[in-house]
CSV table of C-alpha atoms and ligand atoms in Angstrom, one decimal:
chain,number,residue,atom,x,y,z
A,146,UNK,CA,0.0,0.0,0.0
A,147,UNK,CA,1.3,3.4,-0.9
A,148,UNK,CA,1.2,5.8,2.1
A,149,UNK,CA,-0.2,9.3,1.1
A,150,UNK,CA,2.4,12.1,1.3
A,151,UNK,CA,2.1,14.6,4.2
A,152,UNK,CA,-0.2,17.6,3.6
A,153,UNK,CA,1.4,20.2,1.3
A,154,UNK,CA,1.8,23.6,2.9
A,155,UNK,CA,1.5,26.2,0.2
A,156,UNK,CA,-0.6,29.2,-0.8
A,157,UNK,CA,-2.5,30.3,-3.8
A,158,UNK,CA,-2.1,33.3,-6.1
A,159,UNK,CA,-4.3,34.8,-8.8
A,160,UNK,CA,-2.1,34.7,-11.9
A,161,UNK,CA,-4.6,36.4,-14.2
A,162,UNK,CA,-8.1,37.6,-14.6
A,163,UNK,CA,-10.4,38.2,-17.6
A,164,UNK,CA,-13.9,39.0,-18.4
A,165,UNK,CA,-16.3,39.2,-21.3
A,166,UNK,CA,-19.3,41.5,-21.7
A,167,UNK,CA,-21.4,41.6,-24.8
A,168,UNK,CA,-21.6,44.8,-26.7
A,169,UNK,CA,-25.4,44.6,-27.1
A,170,UNK,CA,-27.2,47.1,-24.8
A,171,UNK,CA,-30.7,47.0,-23.1
A,172,UNK,CA,-31.5,50.4,-21.5
A,173,UNK,CA,-34.2,51.2,-19.0
A,174,UNK,CA,-36.0,53.1,-21.7
A,175,UNK,CA,-35.9,50.0,-23.9
A,176,UNK,CA,-37.6,48.0,-21.1
A,177,UNK,CA,-40.1,50.8,-20.6
A,178,UNK,CA,-41.2,50.2,-24.2
A,179,UNK,CA,-41.8,46.5,-23.4
A,180,UNK,CA,-43.5,46.6,-20.0
A,181,UNK,CA,-45.1,49.1,-17.6
A,182,UNK,CA,-41.9,50.5,-16.0
A,183,UNK,CA,-39.7,53.6,-16.2
A,184,UNK,CA,-36.1,54.6,-16.1
A,185,UNK,CA,-36.8,56.6,-12.9
A,186,UNK,CA,-38.4,53.6,-11.1
A,187,UNK,CA,-35.6,51.2,-12.1
A,188,UNK,CA,-32.8,53.6,-11.1
A,189,UNK,CA,-34.4,54.5,-7.8
A,190,UNK,CA,-35.2,50.9,-6.8
A,191,UNK,CA,-32.1,49.2,-8.1
A,192,UNK,CA,-29.4,51.7,-9.3
A,193,UNK,CA,-29.4,50.1,-12.7
A,194,UNK,CA,-29.2,52.3,-15.9
A,195,UNK,CA,-28.6,49.6,-18.5
A,196,UNK,CA,-27.3,46.1,-18.9
A,197,UNK,CA,-25.4,44.3,-21.7
A,198,UNK,CA,-27.0,41.3,-23.4
A,199,UNK,CA,-25.8,38.7,-25.9
A,200,UNK,CA,-26.5,38.6,-29.6
A,201,UNK,CA,-28.1,35.1,-29.5
A,202,UNK,CA,-26.9,34.3,-33.0
A,203,UNK,CA,-23.2,34.7,-32.1
A,204,UNK,CA,-22.9,34.8,-28.3
A,205,UNK,CA,-24.0,32.9,-25.3
A,206,UNK,CA,-22.5,31.1,-22.2
A,207,UNK,CA,-20.0,29.1,-24.2
A,208,UNK,CA,-18.5,32.1,-26.0
A,209,UNK,CA,-18.5,34.4,-23.0
A,210,UNK,CA,-16.9,31.8,-20.7
A,211,UNK,CA,-14.3,30.8,-23.3
A,212,UNK,CA,-13.3,34.4,-24.0
A,213,UNK,CA,-13.1,35.4,-20.3
A,214,UNK,CA,-10.8,32.5,-19.6
A,215,UNK,CA,-8.7,33.1,-22.7
A,216,UNK,CA,-8.2,36.7,-21.5
A,217,UNK,CA,-7.3,35.5,-18.0
A,218,UNK,CA,-4.7,33.1,-19.4
A,219,UNK,CA,-3.3,35.8,-21.7
A,220,UNK,CA,-3.0,38.2,-18.8
A,221,UNK,CA,-1.2,35.5,-16.8
A,222,UNK,CA,1.0,34.7,-19.8
A,223,UNK,CA,0.0,31.1,-19.6
A,224,UNK,CA,-1.0,28.4,-22.1
A,225,UNK,CA,-4.4,26.6,-21.5
A,226,UNK,CA,-2.4,23.4,-21.7
A,227,UNK,CA,-0.8,24.2,-18.3
A,228,UNK,CA,-4.2,24.1,-16.5
A,229,UNK,CA,-5.0,21.0,-14.3
A,230,UNK,CA,-8.7,21.9,-14.1
A,231,UNK,CA,-11.4,24.2,-15.3
A,232,UNK,CA,-14.5,25.0,-13.3
A,233,UNK,CA,-17.4,27.0,-14.8
A,234,UNK,CA,-20.1,28.3,-12.6
A,235,UNK,CA,-23.3,29.0,-14.4
A,236,UNK,CA,-27.1,28.4,-14.3
A,237,UNK,CA,-27.3,28.9,-18.1
A,238,UNK,CA,-25.2,26.1,-19.5
A,239,UNK,CA,-26.1,25.6,-23.1
A,240,UNK,CA,-26.0,21.9,-22.6
A,241,UNK,CA,-25.8,19.9,-19.4
A,242,UNK,CA,-23.8,17.3,-21.3
A,243,UNK,CA,-21.1,18.1,-22.2
A,244,UNK,CA,-20.4,20.7,-19.5
A,245,UNK,CA,-19.5,24.2,-20.5
A,246,UNK,CA,-16.1,23.7,-18.9
A,247,UNK,CA,-15.3,20.6,-21.0
A,248,UNK,CA,-16.2,22.4,-24.2
A,249,UNK,CA,-14.1,25.5,-23.4
A,250,UNK,CA,-11.2,23.2,-22.3
A,251,UNK,CA,-11.4,21.5,-25.7
A,252,UNK,CA,-11.6,24.8,-27.6
A,253,UNK,CA,-8.8,26.4,-25.7
A,254,UNK,CA,-6.5,23.4,-25.8
A,255,UNK,CA,-6.6,22.5,-22.1
A,256,UNK,CA,-7.0,18.7,-22.6
A,257,UNK,CA,-6.8,16.6,-20.5
A,258,UNK,CA,-7.5,19.0,-17.6
A,259,UNK,CA,-10.5,18.0,-15.4
A,260,UNK,CA,-13.5,20.1,-16.4
A,261,UNK,CA,-16.9,20.5,-14.9
A,262,UNK,CA,-19.7,23.0,-14.3
A,263,UNK,CA,-21.1,24.0,-10.9
A,264,UNK,CA,-24.4,25.7,-10.1
A,265,UNK,CA,-24.7,28.0,-7.2
A,266,UNK,CA,-26.5,30.9,-9.0
A,267,UNK,CA,-25.1,34.3,-8.1
A,268,UNK,CA,-22.6,32.7,-5.7
A,269,UNK,CA,-21.2,30.5,-8.5
A,270,UNK,CA,-17.9,32.4,-9.0
A,271,UNK,CA,-17.2,32.5,-5.3
A,272,UNK,CA,-18.0,28.9,-4.8
A,273,UNK,CA,-15.6,28.1,-7.7
A,274,UNK,CA,-12.9,30.4,-6.2
A,275,UNK,CA,-13.2,28.8,-2.8
A,276,UNK,CA,-13.1,25.3,-4.3
A,277,UNK,CA,-10.2,26.0,-6.5
A,278,UNK,CA,-8.2,27.6,-3.7
A,279,UNK,CA,-8.8,24.5,-1.5
A,280,UNK,CA,-7.7,22.1,-4.3
A,281,UNK,CA,-4.6,24.1,-5.1
A,282,UNK,CA,-3.7,24.6,-1.4
A,283,UNK,CA,-4.1,20.8,-0.7
A,284,UNK,CA,-1.8,19.9,-3.6
A,285,UNK,CA,-4.5,18.1,-5.6
A,286,UNK,CA,-4.1,20.7,-8.4
A,287,UNK,CA,-1.4,23.2,-9.3
A,288,UNK,CA,-3.2,25.5,-11.6
A,289,UNK,CA,-7.0,25.9,-12.0
A,290,UNK,CA,-9.0,28.2,-14.4
A,291,UNK,CA,-12.4,29.3,-13.0
A,292,UNK,CA,-15.2,31.1,-14.7
A,293,UNK,CA,-18.5,32.6,-13.5
A,294,UNK,CA,-20.8,33.2,-16.4
A,295,UNK,CA,-24.5,33.7,-17.0
A,296,UNK,CA,-26.5,34.4,-20.1
A,297,UNK,CA,-29.4,35.7,-18.2
A,298,UNK,CA,-31.2,37.2,-21.3
A,299,UNK,CA,-31.8,33.6,-22.4
A,300,UNK,CA,-33.9,32.8,-19.3
A,301,UNK,CA,-35.7,36.1,-18.8
A,302,UNK,CA,-39.3,36.5,-19.6
A,303,UNK,CA,-39.3,40.1,-20.9
A,304,UNK,CA,-43.0,40.4,-20.1
A,305,UNK,CA,-42.2,40.0,-16.4
A,306,UNK,CA,-41.1,43.4,-15.2
A,307,UNK,CA,-40.1,42.1,-11.7
A,308,UNK,CA,-37.2,40.1,-13.3
A,309,UNK,CA,-36.5,41.7,-16.6
A,310,UNK,CA,-35.2,45.0,-15.2
A,311,UNK,CA,-32.5,43.4,-13.0
A,312,UNK,CA,-30.4,41.1,-15.1
A,313,UNK,CA,-27.7,41.3,-17.7
A,314,UNK,CA,-25.1,38.9,-19.4
A,315,UNK,CA,-21.4,38.7,-18.5
A,316,UNK,CA,-18.5,36.4,-17.6
A,317,UNK,CA,-15.6,36.8,-15.3
A,318,UNK,CA,-12.6,34.4,-15.0
A,319,UNK,CA,-9.4,33.9,-13.0
A,320,UNK,CA,-6.4,31.6,-13.1
A,321,UNK,CA,-5.3,30.4,-9.7
A,322,UNK,CA,-1.9,28.8,-9.1
A,323,UNK,CA,0.2,27.5,-6.3
A,324,UNK,CA,2.8,29.6,-4.5
A,325,UNK,CA,5.2,28.7,-1.8
A,326,UNK,CA,3.8,31.3,0.8
A,327,UNK,CA,0.9,29.6,2.6
A,328,UNK,CA,-0.4,33.0,3.9
A,329,UNK,CA,-1.4,33.9,0.3
A,330,UNK,CA,-4.8,33.2,-1.1
A,331,UNK,CA,-8.0,32.5,0.6
A,332,UNK,CA,-7.5,33.0,4.4
A,333,UNK,CA,-11.1,32.6,5.3
A,334,UNK,CA,-14.1,31.2,3.2
A,335,UNK,CA,-17.7,30.3,3.7
A,336,UNK,CA,-20.1,28.5,1.4
A,337,UNK,CA,-23.7,28.0,2.5
A,338,UNK,CA,-27.1,27.1,1.2
A,339,UNK,CA,-30.7,26.9,2.6
A,340,UNK,CA,-32.6,24.9,0.1
A,341,UNK,CA,-35.9,25.5,1.9
A,342,UNK,CA,-36.0,29.0,0.4
A,343,UNK,CA,-35.7,27.9,-3.3
A,344,UNK,CA,-39.2,29.1,-4.4
A,345,UNK,CA,-38.1,32.7,-4.0
A,346,UNK,CA,-35.8,32.4,-7.1
A,347,UNK,CA,-36.0,29.5,-9.5
A,348,UNK,CA,-36.2,28.3,-13.1
A,349,UNK,CA,-39.0,25.9,-13.6
A,350,UNK,CA,-38.5,23.5,-16.6
A,351,UNK,CA,-41.7,21.4,-16.2
A,352,UNK,CA,-45.1,21.9,-14.7
A,353,UNK,CA,-44.2,19.8,-11.8
A,354,UNK,CA,-41.3,22.1,-10.9
A,355,UNK,CA,-43.7,24.9,-10.0
A,356,UNK,CA,-43.6,26.0,-6.4
A,357,UNK,CA,-46.8,26.0,-4.3
A,358,UNK,CA,-48.9,29.0,-5.3
A,359,UNK,CA,-47.3,29.3,-8.8
A,360,UNK,CA,-49.6,28.1,-11.7
A,361,UNK,CA,-48.9,27.2,-15.3
A,362,UNK,CA,-51.0,30.2,-16.5
A,363,UNK,CA,-48.9,33.3,-16.9
A,364,UNK,CA,-45.6,31.5,-16.2
A,365,UNK,CA,-43.1,30.9,-19.0
A,366,UNK,CA,-41.4,27.5,-18.3
A,367,UNK,CA,-37.6,27.8,-18.7
A,368,UNK,CA,-37.6,31.4,-17.4
A,369,UNK,CA,-36.6,32.8,-14.1
A,370,UNK,CA,-39.2,33.3,-11.4
A,371,UNK,CA,-38.5,35.6,-8.5
A,372,UNK,CA,-40.3,36.8,-5.4
A,373,UNK,CA,-38.4,40.2,-5.3
A,374,UNK,CA,-39.5,41.2,-1.8
A,375,UNK,CA,-38.5,37.8,-0.3
A,376,UNK,CA,-35.2,37.8,-2.0
A,377,UNK,CA,-34.6,41.4,-0.9
A,378,UNK,CA,-35.1,40.5,2.8
A,379,UNK,CA,-32.9,37.5,2.5
A,380,UNK,CA,-30.2,39.3,0.6
A,381,UNK,CA,-30.0,42.3,3.0
A,382,UNK,CA,-29.5,40.1,6.0
A,383,UNK,CA,-27.2,37.5,4.5
A,384,UNK,CA,-25.1,40.1,2.7
A,385,UNK,CA,-24.5,42.0,6.0
A,386,UNK,CA,-24.0,38.8,8.0
A,387,UNK,CA,-21.5,37.4,5.5
A,388,UNK,CA,-19.4,40.5,5.6
A,389,UNK,CA,-19.5,40.9,9.4
A,390,UNK,CA,-18.8,37.2,9.8
A,391,UNK,CA,-15.8,37.3,7.5
A,392,UNK,CA,-14.4,40.4,9.2
A,393,UNK,CA,-14.7,38.7,12.6
A,394,UNK,CA,-13.3,35.4,11.4
A,395,UNK,CA,-10.3,37.0,9.7
A,396,UNK,CA,-9.9,39.4,12.7
A,397,UNK,CA,-10.1,42.5,10.4
A,398,UNK,CA,-11.7,45.9,10.9
A,399,UNK,CA,-13.6,47.3,7.9
A,400,UNK,CA,-10.7,49.7,7.2
A,401,UNK,CA,-8.1,46.8,7.2
A,402,UNK,CA,-9.8,45.4,4.1
A,403,UNK,CA,-8.3,46.8,0.9
A,404,UNK,CA,-11.3,46.3,-1.3
A,405,UNK,CA,-14.8,44.9,-1.2
A,406,UNK,CA,-15.7,42.8,-4.2
A,407,UNK,CA,-19.4,42.3,-3.9
A,408,UNK,CA,-22.1,40.6,-6.0
A,409,UNK,CA,-24.1,43.3,-7.8
A,410,UNK,CA,-27.8,42.6,-7.3
A,411,UNK,CA,-29.2,45.9,-6.2
A,412,UNK,CA,-27.5,49.2,-5.2
A,413,UNK,CA,-29.8,49.5,-2.2
A,414,UNK,CA,-28.5,46.2,-0.8
A,415,UNK,CA,-24.9,47.3,-1.2
A,416,UNK,CA,-25.6,50.7,0.3
A,417,UNK,CA,-27.4,49.3,3.3
A,418,UNK,CA,-24.4,47.1,4.1
A,419,UNK,CA,-22.1,50.1,3.8
A,420,UNK,CA,-24.2,52.1,6.1
A,421,UNK,CA,-25.0,49.4,8.7
A,422,UNK,CA,-21.4,48.0,8.9
A,423,UNK,CA,-19.6,51.3,8.5
A,424,UNK,CA,-17.7,50.1,5.4
A,425,UNK,CA,-15.4,52.6,3.7
A,426,UNK,CA,-17.6,53.5,0.7
A,427,UNK,CA,-14.6,54.2,-1.6
A,428,UNK,CA,-13.4,50.7,-1.2
A,429,UNK,CA,-16.7,49.1,-2.2
A,430,UNK,CA,-16.8,48.6,-6.0
A,431,UNK,CA,-20.1,49.2,-7.8
A,432,UNK,CA,-20.7,48.6,-11.5
A,433,UNK,CA,-24.4,47.6,-11.4
A,434,UNK,CA,-25.5,50.8,-13.1
A,435,UNK,CA,-23.8,49.6,-16.3
A,436,UNK,CA,-24.2,45.8,-16.2
A,437,UNK,CA,-27.2,45.0,-13.9
A,438,UNK,CA,-27.0,41.7,-12.1
A,439,UNK,CA,-25.1,39.2,-14.2
A,440,UNK,CA,-25.6,36.4,-11.7
A,441,UNK,CA,-22.5,34.1,-11.7
A,442,UNK,CA,-20.7,36.6,-13.9
A,443,UNK,CA,-21.0,39.5,-11.4
A,444,UNK,CA,-18.2,38.9,-8.9
A,445,UNK,CA,-15.6,37.7,-11.5
A,446,UNK,CA,-16.4,40.7,-13.7
A,447,UNK,CA,-15.9,43.1,-10.7
A,448,UNK,CA,-12.6,41.3,-9.8
A,449,UNK,CA,-11.3,41.7,-13.3
A,450,UNK,CA,-12.3,45.3,-13.8
A,451,UNK,CA,-10.9,46.3,-10.4
A,452,UNK,CA,-7.5,44.6,-11.1
A,453,UNK,CA,-7.4,46.0,-14.6
A,454,UNK,CA,-8.1,49.5,-13.3
A,455,UNK,CA,-5.6,49.2,-10.5
A,456,UNK,CA,-8.3,49.5,-7.9
A,457,UNK,CA,-7.2,46.7,-5.7
A,458,UNK,CA,-4.9,47.6,-2.8
A,459,UNK,CA,-2.9,44.3,-2.7
A,460,UNK,CA,-1.1,45.3,0.5
A,461,UNK,CA,-4.4,44.5,2.3
A,462,UNK,CA,-6.8,41.5,1.9
A,463,UNK,CA,-9.9,41.8,-0.2
A,464,UNK,CA,-13.3,40.6,0.9
A,465,UNK,CA,-15.5,39.0,-1.7
A,466,UNK,CA,-19.2,38.3,-1.0
A,467,UNK,CA,-22.2,37.0,-2.8
A,468,UNK,CA,-25.7,35.5,-2.3
A,469,UNK,CA,-28.2,34.0,-4.8
A,470,UNK,CA,-30.7,31.4,-5.7
A,471,UNK,CA,-30.7,28.1,-3.8
A,472,UNK,CA,-30.7,30.1,-1.6
A,473,UNK,CA,-27.0,30.3,-1.4
A,474,UNK,CA,-24.4,32.7,0.2
A,475,UNK,CA,-20.7,32.7,0.3
A,476,UNK,CA,-17.7,34.8,1.2
A,477,UNK,CA,-13.9,34.8,0.9
A,478,UNK,CA,-11.1,36.9,2.4
A,479,UNK,CA,-8.3,36.9,-0.1
A,480,UNK,CA,-4.7,37.7,0.9
A,481,UNK,CA,-2.8,39.0,-2.2
B,798,COA,N1,-41.5,49.0,-12.7
B,798,COA,C1,-42.5,49.7,-12.1
B,798,COA,N2,-43.1,49.3,-11.0
B,798,COA,C2,-42.8,48.0,-10.5
B,798,COA,C3,-41.9,47.2,-11.1
B,798,COA,C4,-41.2,47.7,-12.3
B,798,COA,N3,-40.2,47.0,-12.9
B,798,COA,N4,-41.8,46.1,-10.4
B,798,COA,C5,-42.6,46.2,-9.4
B,798,COA,N5,-43.3,47.3,-9.5
B,798,COA,C6,-44.3,47.9,-8.6
B,798,COA,C7,-45.0,46.7,-7.8
B,798,COA,O1,-46.1,46.2,-8.6
B,798,COA,C8,-45.5,47.5,-6.6
B,798,COA,O2,-46.6,48.2,-6.9
B,798,COA,P1,-47.8,48.3,-5.8
B,798,COA,O3,-47.2,49.0,-4.6
B,798,COA,O4,-48.8,49.0,-6.5
B,798,COA,O5,-48.1,46.9,-5.4
B,798,COA,C9,-44.4,48.5,-6.3
B,798,COA,O6,-43.7,48.7,-7.6
B,798,COA,C10,-43.4,48.1,-5.3
B,798,COA,O7,-43.0,46.7,-5.6
B,798,COA,P2,-41.9,46.0,-4.7
B,798,COA,O8,-41.8,44.6,-5.2
B,798,COA,O9,-42.2,46.1,-3.3
B,798,COA,O10,-40.6,46.8,-5.1
B,798,COA,P3,-39.2,46.8,-4.4
B,798,COA,O11,-38.9,48.1,-3.8
B,798,COA,O12,-39.1,45.6,-3.5
B,798,COA,O13,-38.3,46.6,-5.6
B,798,COA,C11,-37.1,44.8,-6.6
B,798,COA,C12,-38.4,45.4,-6.4
B,798,COA,C13,-37.2,43.5,-7.5
B,798,COA,C14,-36.2,45.8,-7.3
B,798,COA,C15,-36.5,44.4,-5.2
B,798,COA,O14,-37.4,43.7,-4.5
B,798,COA,C16,-35.2,43.6,-5.3
B,798,COA,O15,-34.2,44.1,-5.8
B,798,COA,N6,-35.2,42.4,-4.8
B,798,COA,C17,-34.0,41.6,-4.8
B,798,COA,C18,-33.9,40.9,-6.1
B,798,COA,C19,-32.5,40.3,-6.3
B,798,COA,O16,-31.6,40.8,-5.8
B,798,COA,N7,-32.5,39.2,-7.0
B,798,COA,C20,-31.3,38.5,-7.4
B,798,COA,C21,-30.7,37.9,-6.2
B,798,COA,S1,-29.1,37.3,-6.6
């Protein structure tokens, strides 16, 4: 019998990040021409001005994921063939078999890297980041490509004003690799779910998927259903609890964090955490006005934009946080 080697003590670094946002735009005024809503109402209640959406003839989850990861590899100066694993987080995979990850691995030349998709809705990128960090830290993988991507416009019923105003399409990616310093990488992480709350945010495929109280009439199967008020209550609480819990666990004050990289779901949810927890506003990145909520794409897109714009103070840890359908919530304190 071969005795397993002792645990590896090493850290993790982000070698590169990338993102992909479609050029197509959907403004609040465009939506006001489709349903009974207005630019003023949407901006006031959500902070969103417009969102980017795919051209369905040429773009989708596959293209966005592949290009985001390609850009992350380019930024890192690495070949796809050097990856041990690719994880794609999405709720809008174009096919369940093969996975999006396997297809982009094939297209980018990462074979025979392990490749699989995970589904944690808007927490997807953070779940992937936490998983990848753990695998690299343990020595099971040396270099992992992660992608968070959602093609939300493919699952939105544009007659449903409660959902259609919120979501946009995007992908964010990162390449994680081993480093000798064990203090680098994820120094605290949480991943949670409470499946009892699923009817607040779900995508019914068949009649039998419908939650109690939802009926076939007026519901488009294959499209997102959301109880906005329920999700809002859940989100405000979990968002704040996740941030305060992460600060406490990592023994950090709000000012000792260099940047807050938050899921973009509603500006009011972000602002309430800033106010309640006394977070330094200038360190909390916001891009929801331009992209809306891009689900699994959101946190990775923020991470890439912040790195590219030089907005991350790498002398201090960053705090990443998200919540989403499931219901799920997740956090990560990342030491650069
Ligand atoms: N345009 C105009 N009016 C709208 C509207 C729209 N797009 N959507 C709802 N309304 C109306 C409602 O019908 C309601 O009218 P009433 O008072 O006559 O009944 C009124 O506006 C208030 O609706 P309410 O649902 O209470 O609004 P809200 O302030 O909660 O904002 C959301 C709605 C969806 C923006 C908000 O609940 C939200 O952001 N929830 C969280 C969603 C989320 O984050 N989802 C993703 C999680 S990852």
